[in-house]
Amino acid sequence: MKITTIILAAGKGTRMRSELPKILHEIASRPLLRHVYDTAKHLENNTIKIVVGHGAELVTTALKDLDADWIEQTQQLGTGHAVQQVSDQIADSDIVLILYGDVPLLKLETVQSLISNVNDSSLALLTVNLKHPAGYGRIVRNAAGQVIKIVEEKDATAAEKLISEGNTGIMAVQGKPLKQWLSRLGNSNVQGEYYLTDVIEMAVADQFTIITSQPQTEDEVLGVNNRIQLSHLERVYQQQQAYSLMELGVTLKDPLRFDQRGSLASLGQDIEVDINVILEGINSIGSNVKIGANTQIKNSVIGDHVEILANCIIEDAIIGQGSRIGPYARLRPESVLAENVHIGNFVEIKKSSVAAGSKINHLSYIGDTTVGSKVNIGAGTITCNYDGANKFRTIIEDGAFIGSNSQLVAPVTIGKNATIGAGSTITKDSPEDQLTLCRAKQTSISGWQRPVKLEK
Ligand code: UD1
Ligand code: MG
């Protein structure tokens, strides 16, 4: 059995008040349309066709990696008209599934159970019981409870408007009858549109049974029309992720103040996450890791027993097991820390490796540097890696001790077990095991008088 999924995504999204086509707006840093696509992608034996219109070029460019056929609907004459654009690409024996590009949180299980309701003489329809059905097409049933048609809000009678069962717009049916019904759609209704929903009445006339099913929650079938709805679905999605992480054994101090915009490549046990943490991209987090409040971690690998204190920004970094980072530390791309490394407050690391047991505890910039093991870098150390045009490397060998407030002007090597006196500006390689310092001699002037203010 082959499935053709048609994702409707040509609408304008006027209420977003945006230059960006609505379906490119994001939930968890992923465009709405990509959420729908990713769900559809899980169906086996499925071809995905996406109907685009408004901002079609922007959409197809932004999402060019999707394994889907793009179909352009140059004029948006209604949902039925949108599906008509794909008609000649539908095989008689296909099961056609209709999804909306702006309904991002639909669950795979809901789609699968919908599809399982399709047979030679049935049409599967996803409906939802709503407290406030305004705006939705209403499901009209006969005395026996069978669906006989869908009436759009704008065409509904006062009595029909009282119906609380709404049309989600999501349906599935075999290709052959669908194509026949599509060819017969008219637009004599209040909006002058070709309504896809009119196929329901045609199906009933052709002795089809309309089999309805419902999503697990209303949020699954909510569409995004404005930024308030976008923010609502963002929170729903984030809460779902937070709950599934807790189910996997992560402690979240507050699931309402946790965001993941991406995914986890691996996840250990007994991870504790304080409030306002943002995980972005693809991260790996080991066991017994603590992540402090207000920390962002992007595309990084965090080893076991790592403690990240509050207010850190970590991107494209690898943190070895047992290391302690922060508070207020910034690990920029290509920071590679081995085991038991300590990076303290107001320390920035970039494109540098730090070997086991080394400490950079306060107020330092370490860029383009190779730091050996058991190195101690004092407060206020700066690797001067840039001359305005070129970047140079600093090498600090095992066991070196860099006194506070030192500048290491790259390219430069600090030898094994070397000590650099505090306040030095080091421009030449410093030999191993020796003390190297570079500062003016200290003098004291006896009998010196501090200036005094004259009394007025
Ligand atoms: C539609 C349904 C309504 C249902 C509601 C659920 C019809 C006639 N009505 O109404 O019963 O309760 O969705 O949200 O189907 N689109 C196109 N091309 C078009 C028109 C729409 O691609 O020419 C796309 C839109 O981008 C959107 C989807 O189809 O993703 C639904 O269109 P929308 O205008 O929101 O339909 P509604 O009037 O809300
Ligand atoms: Mg709508």
Coordinates of C-alpha atoms and ligand atoms in Angstrom, one line a residue:
M1 CA 0.0 0.0 0.0
K2 CA 1.4 3.3 -1.1
I3 CA 0.8 6.6 0.6
T4 CA 0.8 10.1 -1.0
T5 CA 0.9 12.8 1.6
I6 CA -0.1 16.2 0.4
I7 CA 0.9 19.0 2.7
L8 CA -1.1 22.2 2.1
A9 CA 1.2 25.2 2.6
A10 CA 0.2 27.9 0.0
G11 CA -1.7 30.2 2.3
K12 CA -0.5 33.7 3.1
G13 CA -0.6 33.9 6.8
T14 CA -1.6 37.6 6.8
R15 CA -2.1 37.7 10.6
M16 CA 1.6 36.8 11.2
R17 CA 2.4 40.3 9.9
S18 CA 5.6 39.1 8.5
E19 CA 7.7 39.1 5.4
L20 CA 8.6 35.5 6.1
P21 CA 6.0 33.0 4.8
K22 CA 4.1 31.7 7.8
I23 CA 5.3 28.1 7.4
L24 CA 8.9 29.2 7.8
H25 CA 8.2 30.6 11.2
E26 CA 9.7 28.3 13.8
I27 CA 8.9 26.2 16.8
A28 CA 12.0 25.1 18.7
S29 CA 14.2 26.6 15.9
R30 CA 12.5 24.3 13.3
P31 CA 10.2 25.7 10.6
L32 CA 6.5 24.8 11.0
L33 CA 6.5 23.0 7.7
R34 CA 9.6 20.9 8.7
H35 CA 7.7 19.7 11.8
V36 CA 4.9 18.4 9.6
Y37 CA 7.3 17.0 7.1
D38 CA 9.3 15.2 9.8
T39 CA 6.1 13.5 11.1
A40 CA 5.0 12.5 7.6
K41 CA 8.5 11.2 6.9
H42 CA 8.0 8.5 9.5
L43 CA 5.2 6.9 7.4
E44 CA 6.4 3.9 5.4
N45 CA 6.1 3.8 1.6
N46 CA 5.2 7.4 1.5
T47 CA 5.7 10.1 -1.2
I48 CA 5.4 13.7 0.1
K49 CA 4.0 16.5 -2.0
I50 CA 4.0 20.0 -0.7
V51 CA 1.7 22.7 -2.2
V52 CA 3.2 26.1 -2.0
G53 CA 2.1 29.5 -3.1
H54 CA 2.9 32.6 -1.1
G55 CA 6.6 33.0 -0.8
A56 CA 7.1 29.7 -2.7
E57 CA 10.6 30.6 -3.7
L58 CA 11.7 31.4 -0.2
V59 CA 10.1 28.3 1.1
T60 CA 11.6 25.9 -1.4
T61 CA 15.0 27.5 -1.0
A62 CA 14.9 27.4 2.8
L63 CA 13.8 23.8 2.8
K64 CA 15.5 22.5 -0.3
D65 CA 16.8 19.5 1.6
L66 CA 13.4 18.0 2.0
D67 CA 12.7 14.8 0.2
A68 CA 9.5 16.0 -1.3
D69 CA 7.9 17.2 -4.6
W70 CA 7.0 20.9 -4.6
I71 CA 3.8 21.9 -6.4
E72 CA 3.0 25.5 -6.9
Q73 CA -0.5 26.8 -6.5
T74 CA -0.2 30.3 -8.1
Q75 CA -3.6 31.5 -6.9
Q76 CA -5.0 30.4 -3.6
L77 CA -8.6 29.5 -4.5
G78 CA -9.2 27.2 -1.6
T79 CA -8.1 23.9 0.0
G80 CA -9.9 21.9 -2.7
H81 CA -8.2 23.9 -5.4
A82 CA -4.8 23.3 -3.7
V83 CA -5.3 19.5 -3.7
Q84 CA -6.5 19.7 -7.3
Q85 CA -3.0 20.9 -8.3
V86 CA -1.7 17.5 -7.3
S87 CA -4.5 15.5 -8.8
D88 CA -2.6 14.2 -11.9
Q89 CA 0.2 12.9 -9.6
I90 CA -2.1 10.7 -7.6
A91 CA -2.3 7.0 -8.5
D92 CA -5.7 5.4 -8.2
S93 CA -4.5 2.9 -5.7
D94 CA -2.7 5.4 -3.4
I95 CA -3.9 6.3 0.0
V96 CA -3.9 10.1 -0.1
L97 CA -3.3 11.8 3.2
I98 CA -4.0 15.5 3.5
L99 CA -2.0 17.5 6.1
Y100 CA -1.6 21.3 6.8
G101 CA 1.8 22.9 6.8
D102 CA 0.8 25.2 9.6
V103 CA -0.4 22.5 12.0
P104 CA 3.0 21.5 13.4
L105 CA 2.3 19.3 16.5
L106 CA 0.3 16.5 14.9
K107 CA 1.4 13.2 16.3
L108 CA 2.5 10.2 14.1
E109 CA 0.2 7.8 16.1
T110 CA -2.8 10.1 15.3
V111 CA -1.9 10.0 11.6
Q112 CA -1.4 6.2 11.6
S113 CA -4.7 5.5 13.2
L114 CA -6.4 7.9 10.7
I115 CA -4.8 6.0 7.8
S116 CA -5.9 2.6 9.2
N117 CA -9.5 3.7 8.8
V118 CA -9.2 4.0 5.0
N119 CA -10.7 1.2 2.9
D120 CA -12.4 0.8 -0.5
S121 CA -15.6 2.4 0.7
S122 CA -14.5 4.7 3.5
L123 CA -13.0 8.2 4.0
A124 CA -11.0 8.8 7.2
L125 CA -11.5 12.2 8.8
L126 CA -9.8 13.7 11.9
T127 CA -12.2 15.7 13.9
V128 CA -11.9 17.5 17.2
N129 CA -14.4 18.4 19.9
L130 CA -14.0 22.1 20.8
K131 CA -15.1 24.3 23.5
H132 CA -14.9 27.2 21.1
P133 CA -15.4 25.9 17.6
A134 CA -15.7 29.3 16.0
G135 CA -13.7 29.5 12.8
Y136 CA -13.8 25.8 12.2
G137 CA -15.8 23.8 9.7
R138 CA -18.5 21.9 11.5
I139 CA -19.1 18.1 11.3
V140 CA -22.7 17.6 10.5
R141 CA -24.1 14.1 11.4
N142 CA -27.5 12.5 10.8
A143 CA -29.8 11.1 13.4
A144 CA -27.9 7.8 13.3
G145 CA -24.7 9.7 14.1
Q146 CA -23.2 9.2 10.6
V147 CA -21.2 12.1 9.1
I148 CA -23.1 13.6 6.2
K149 CA -21.2 16.7 5.4
I150 CA -18.9 19.5 6.6
V151 CA -20.2 23.0 6.7
E152 CA -17.8 25.9 6.8
E153 CA -18.4 28.5 9.6
K154 CA -19.2 31.2 7.1
D155 CA -21.8 29.0 5.4
A156 CA -23.3 27.6 8.5
T157 CA -26.8 28.1 9.8
A158 CA -27.3 29.2 13.4
A159 CA -28.1 25.7 14.4
E160 CA -25.0 24.3 12.6
K161 CA -22.8 26.8 14.4
L162 CA -23.8 25.2 17.7
I163 CA -22.1 21.9 16.7
S164 CA -19.0 21.6 18.8
E165 CA -17.3 18.9 16.6
G166 CA -14.8 20.7 14.3
N167 CA -13.0 19.7 11.1
T168 CA -9.3 19.6 11.6
G169 CA -8.9 19.5 7.8
I170 CA -6.8 16.4 8.0
M171 CA -8.1 13.4 6.2
A172 CA -7.2 10.3 4.2
V173 CA -8.9 8.5 1.4
Q174 CA -8.0 6.4 -1.7
G175 CA -6.8 8.2 -4.8
K176 CA -9.3 7.0 -7.3
P177 CA -12.5 8.3 -5.7
L178 CA -10.7 11.5 -4.4
K179 CA -9.7 12.5 -8.0
Q180 CA -13.3 12.0 -9.2
W181 CA -14.7 14.2 -6.4
L182 CA -12.0 16.8 -6.9
S183 CA -12.9 17.2 -10.5
R184 CA -16.5 18.0 -9.5
L185 CA -15.8 20.7 -6.9
G186 CA -17.5 24.0 -7.3
N187 CA -17.1 27.3 -5.6
S188 CA -20.6 28.5 -5.0
N189 CA -20.3 29.3 -1.4
V190 CA -19.9 32.5 0.7
Q191 CA -16.2 32.7 0.2
G192 CA -16.2 31.7 -3.5
E193 CA -13.5 29.1 -2.8
Y194 CA -13.1 25.5 -3.8
Y195 CA -13.6 23.7 -0.5
L196 CA -11.9 20.4 0.0
T197 CA -14.5 19.8 2.7
D198 CA -17.2 19.4 -0.1
V199 CA -15.8 16.0 -0.9
I200 CA -17.4 14.7 2.3
E201 CA -20.9 15.1 0.9
M202 CA -19.9 13.6 -2.4
A203 CA -18.4 10.6 -0.6
V204 CA -21.6 10.1 1.3
A205 CA -23.6 10.3 -1.9
D206 CA -21.3 7.6 -3.4
Q207 CA -22.1 5.3 -0.4
F208 CA -18.8 5.9 1.4
T209 CA -18.7 5.7 5.1
I210 CA -17.0 8.6 6.9
I211 CA -14.9 7.2 9.7
T212 CA -13.9 9.8 12.2
S213 CA -11.0 9.7 14.7
Q214 CA -9.7 12.2 17.2
P215 CA -6.3 13.4 18.2
Q216 CA -5.1 12.8 21.8
T217 CA -5.1 16.5 22.6
E218 CA -6.5 19.6 20.9
D219 CA -3.0 21.1 20.7
E220 CA -2.1 18.5 18.1
V221 CA -4.4 19.9 15.6
L222 CA -4.1 23.6 16.3
G223 CA -2.9 25.7 13.4
V224 CA -0.7 28.8 13.6
N225 CA -2.3 31.9 12.3
N226 CA -0.7 34.6 14.5
R227 CA 2.3 35.0 16.8
I228 CA 0.2 34.3 19.9
Q229 CA -0.7 30.9 18.6
L230 CA 2.9 30.4 17.6
S231 CA 4.1 31.1 21.1
H232 CA 1.4 28.8 22.6
L233 CA 2.5 25.9 20.4
E234 CA 6.1 26.6 21.3
R235 CA 5.3 26.2 25.0
V236 CA 3.3 23.1 24.3
Y237 CA 6.1 21.6 22.4
Q238 CA 8.7 22.5 25.0
Q239 CA 6.6 21.1 27.7
Q240 CA 6.3 17.8 25.8
Q241 CA 10.1 17.6 25.4
A242 CA 10.6 18.5 29.1
Y243 CA 8.3 15.7 30.2
S244 CA 9.9 13.2 27.9
L245 CA 13.3 14.1 29.3
M246 CA 12.0 13.7 32.9
E247 CA 10.6 10.3 31.9
L248 CA 14.1 9.4 30.7
G249 CA 15.5 10.2 34.1
V250 CA 16.5 13.9 33.9
T251 CA 15.7 16.2 36.8
L252 CA 14.4 19.5 35.6
K253 CA 14.0 22.0 38.4
D254 CA 11.2 23.6 36.4
P255 CA 9.9 22.0 33.2
L256 CA 8.3 25.3 32.3
R257 CA 11.6 27.0 32.3
F258 CA 13.5 24.6 30.0
D259 CA 13.9 24.8 26.3
Q260 CA 15.4 22.4 23.8
R261 CA 15.8 23.6 20.2
G262 CA 17.3 20.5 18.7
S263 CA 17.9 17.0 19.9
L264 CA 20.1 14.9 22.0
A265 CA 22.5 12.4 20.4
S266 CA 23.0 10.7 23.8
L267 CA 21.8 11.2 27.3
G268 CA 23.1 9.8 30.5
Q269 CA 21.4 9.2 33.9
D270 CA 21.0 11.5 36.9
I271 CA 21.3 14.7 35.0
E272 CA 20.2 17.8 36.9
V273 CA 19.1 20.9 35.1
D274 CA 18.4 24.1 36.8
I275 CA 16.0 26.8 35.5
N276 CA 16.3 28.7 32.2
V277 CA 18.6 26.3 30.4
I278 CA 18.5 26.2 26.6
L279 CA 19.9 23.3 24.7
E280 CA 20.4 24.0 21.0
G281 CA 21.4 21.9 18.0
I282 CA 22.6 18.4 18.7
N283 CA 24.1 17.8 22.2
S284 CA 25.4 14.7 24.1
I285 CA 25.2 14.8 27.8
G286 CA 26.8 12.2 30.1
S287 CA 25.7 10.8 33.4
N288 CA 25.7 12.7 36.7
V289 CA 26.0 16.1 35.0
K290 CA 24.7 19.3 36.6
I291 CA 23.8 22.2 34.5
G292 CA 23.3 25.5 36.3
A293 CA 20.7 28.2 35.7
N294 CA 20.7 30.4 32.6
T295 CA 23.1 28.3 30.7
Q296 CA 23.0 27.7 26.9
I297 CA 24.6 24.7 25.4
K298 CA 24.8 24.2 21.6
N299 CA 26.2 21.3 19.6
S300 CA 28.4 20.1 22.4
V301 CA 29.5 17.0 24.1
I302 CA 29.4 17.0 27.9
G303 CA 31.2 14.1 29.7
D304 CA 30.1 12.3 32.9
H305 CA 30.3 14.1 36.2
V306 CA 30.7 17.5 34.6
E307 CA 29.4 20.4 36.6
I308 CA 28.4 23.5 34.7
L309 CA 27.6 26.4 37.0
A310 CA 25.2 29.2 36.3
N311 CA 25.3 31.6 33.3
C312 CA 27.6 29.8 30.9
I313 CA 27.5 29.9 27.1
I314 CA 28.9 26.8 25.5
E315 CA 29.0 26.2 21.7
D316 CA 30.7 23.4 19.6
A317 CA 32.7 22.4 22.6
I318 CA 33.7 19.1 24.1
I319 CA 34.0 18.9 27.9
G320 CA 35.8 16.0 29.4
Q321 CA 34.6 14.0 32.4
G322 CA 34.8 15.5 35.8
S323 CA 35.3 19.1 34.6
R324 CA 33.8 22.1 36.2
I325 CA 32.8 25.1 34.1
G326 CA 31.6 28.6 35.2
P327 CA 29.9 30.4 36.6
Y328 CA 29.9 32.9 33.7
A329 CA 32.2 31.0 31.4
R330 CA 32.1 31.1 27.6
L331 CA 33.3 28.1 25.6
R332 CA 33.4 29.1 22.0
P333 CA 33.7 26.7 19.0
E334 CA 36.4 24.1 19.0
S335 CA 37.1 24.3 22.7
V336 CA 38.2 20.8 23.7
L337 CA 38.6 20.1 27.4
A338 CA 40.0 16.9 28.7
E339 CA 39.1 15.4 32.1
N340 CA 39.0 17.3 35.3
V341 CA 39.6 20.7 33.8
H342 CA 38.4 23.8 35.7
I343 CA 37.2 26.8 33.8
G344 CA 36.1 29.6 36.1
N345 CA 34.3 32.9 36.0
F346 CA 34.7 35.3 33.1
V347 CA 36.9 33.0 31.2
E348 CA 36.6 32.7 27.4
I349 CA 38.1 29.8 25.5
K350 CA 38.2 29.6 21.7
K351 CA 39.7 27.0 19.3
S352 CA 41.9 25.6 22.1
S353 CA 42.5 22.3 23.8
V354 CA 43.1 22.0 27.5
A355 CA 44.6 18.7 28.7
A356 CA 43.7 16.9 31.9
G357 CA 43.6 18.6 35.3
S358 CA 44.4 22.1 34.1
K359 CA 42.8 25.2 35.7
I360 CA 41.9 28.5 34.2
N361 CA 39.9 29.9 37.0
H362 CA 39.4 33.6 36.6
L363 CA 39.1 36.4 34.0
S364 CA 41.1 35.0 31.1
Y365 CA 41.0 34.8 27.3
I366 CA 42.6 31.6 25.8
G367 CA 42.3 31.5 22.0
D368 CA 44.2 29.3 19.5
T369 CA 46.0 27.7 22.3
T370 CA 47.2 24.2 23.2
V371 CA 47.2 23.9 26.9
G372 CA 49.0 20.8 28.4
S373 CA 48.0 18.9 31.5
K374 CA 48.2 20.2 35.1
V375 CA 48.7 23.7 33.9
N376 CA 47.6 26.6 36.1
I377 CA 46.7 29.8 34.3
G378 CA 46.3 32.7 36.7
A379 CA 43.7 35.4 36.8
G380 CA 43.7 37.9 33.9
T381 CA 45.8 35.9 31.5
I382 CA 45.4 36.8 27.8
T383 CA 46.7 34.9 24.8
C384 CA 47.3 37.7 22.2
N385 CA 46.5 35.5 19.2
Y386 CA 45.7 38.2 16.6
D387 CA 47.8 40.9 15.1
G388 CA 44.9 42.5 13.2
A389 CA 45.4 40.3 10.1
N390 CA 46.6 36.9 11.2
K391 CA 46.0 34.4 14.0
F392 CA 48.8 32.7 15.8
R393 CA 49.0 29.7 18.2
T394 CA 50.2 29.6 21.8
I395 CA 51.5 26.4 23.3
I396 CA 51.6 26.0 27.0
E397 CA 53.2 22.7 28.0
D398 CA 52.4 20.4 30.8
G399 CA 52.8 21.7 34.4
A400 CA 53.4 25.3 33.4
F401 CA 52.3 28.0 35.8
I402 CA 51.2 31.3 34.3
G403 CA 51.2 34.2 36.8
S404 CA 48.3 36.5 37.0
N405 CA 47.8 39.4 34.5
S406 CA 50.2 37.9 31.9
Q407 CA 50.0 38.4 28.2
L408 CA 51.3 35.6 26.0
V409 CA 52.0 37.1 22.6
A410 CA 51.6 34.4 20.0
P411 CA 53.2 32.6 18.4
V412 CA 54.9 31.6 21.6
T413 CA 55.6 28.4 23.6
I414 CA 55.8 28.1 27.3
G415 CA 57.9 25.1 28.2
K416 CA 57.1 22.2 30.5
N417 CA 56.9 23.2 34.1
A418 CA 57.9 26.8 33.3
T419 CA 56.7 29.5 35.6
I420 CA 55.8 32.9 34.2
G421 CA 56.0 35.8 36.7
A422 CA 52.8 37.7 37.3
G423 CA 52.3 40.8 35.1
S424 CA 54.6 39.6 32.3
T425 CA 54.2 40.3 28.6
I426 CA 55.8 37.2 27.1
T427 CA 56.9 37.6 23.4
K428 CA 59.6 34.9 23.3
D429 CA 59.5 31.2 24.0
S430 CA 60.0 30.5 27.7
P431 CA 62.2 27.6 28.6
E432 CA 61.0 24.7 30.7
D433 CA 61.6 24.5 34.4
Q434 CA 62.7 28.1 34.6
L435 CA 61.0 31.3 35.9
T436 CA 60.5 33.8 33.1
L437 CA 59.3 37.2 33.9
C438 CA 59.2 40.5 32.0
R439 CA 58.4 43.5 34.1
A440 CA 60.0 46.8 35.1
K441 CA 62.0 46.6 38.3
Q442 CA 60.2 47.8 41.4
T443 CA 61.6 50.9 43.0
S444 CA 60.5 52.8 46.2
I445 CA 61.2 56.5 46.6
S446 CA 61.8 57.5 50.2
G447 CA 60.8 60.9 51.5
W448 CA 58.3 61.3 48.6
Q449 CA 55.4 63.6 49.4
R450 CA 51.9 63.0 48.2
P451 CA 50.5 66.3 46.7
V452 CA 48.0 68.0 49.0
K453 CA 45.0 70.1 48.2
L454 CA 45.3 73.7 49.1
E455 CA 42.7 74.9 51.7
K456 CA 40.4 77.6 50.2
Ligands
UD1_1 C1 -10.0 24.8 6.8 C2 -11.2 23.9 6.5 C3 -12.1 23.9 7.8 C4 -11.3 23.5 9.0 C5 -10.0 24.4 9.1 C6 -9.1 23.8 10.2 C7 -11.8 24.0 4.2 C8 -12.7 24.6 3.2 N1 -12.0 24.4 5.4 O1 -10.5 26.1 6.9 O2 -13.2 23.0 7.6 O3 -12.0 23.5 10.2 O4 -9.3 24.4 7.9 O5 -8.1 24.7 10.4 O6 -11.0 23.2 3.9 N2 -4.3 26.4 1.7 C9 -3.6 26.3 0.5 N3 -4.2 26.8 -0.6 C10 -5.4 27.5 -0.6 C11 -6.1 27.6 0.6 C12 -5.5 27.1 1.8 O7 -2.6 25.7 0.4 O8 -5.8 27.9 -1.7 C13 -3.7 25.8 2.9 C14 -3.3 26.9 3.9 O9 -2.0 27.3 3.7 C15 -3.5 26.1 5.2 C16 -4.6 25.1 4.9 O10 -4.6 25.0 3.5 O11 -2.3 25.4 5.6 C17 -6.0 25.5 5.4 O12 -6.3 26.8 4.9 P1 -7.1 27.9 5.7 O13 -7.3 29.0 4.8 O14 -6.5 28.1 7.0 O15 -8.5 27.1 5.8 P2 -9.6 27.5 6.8 O16 -10.5 28.5 6.2 O17 -9.1 27.7 8.2
MG2 MG -7.1 28.1 9.0

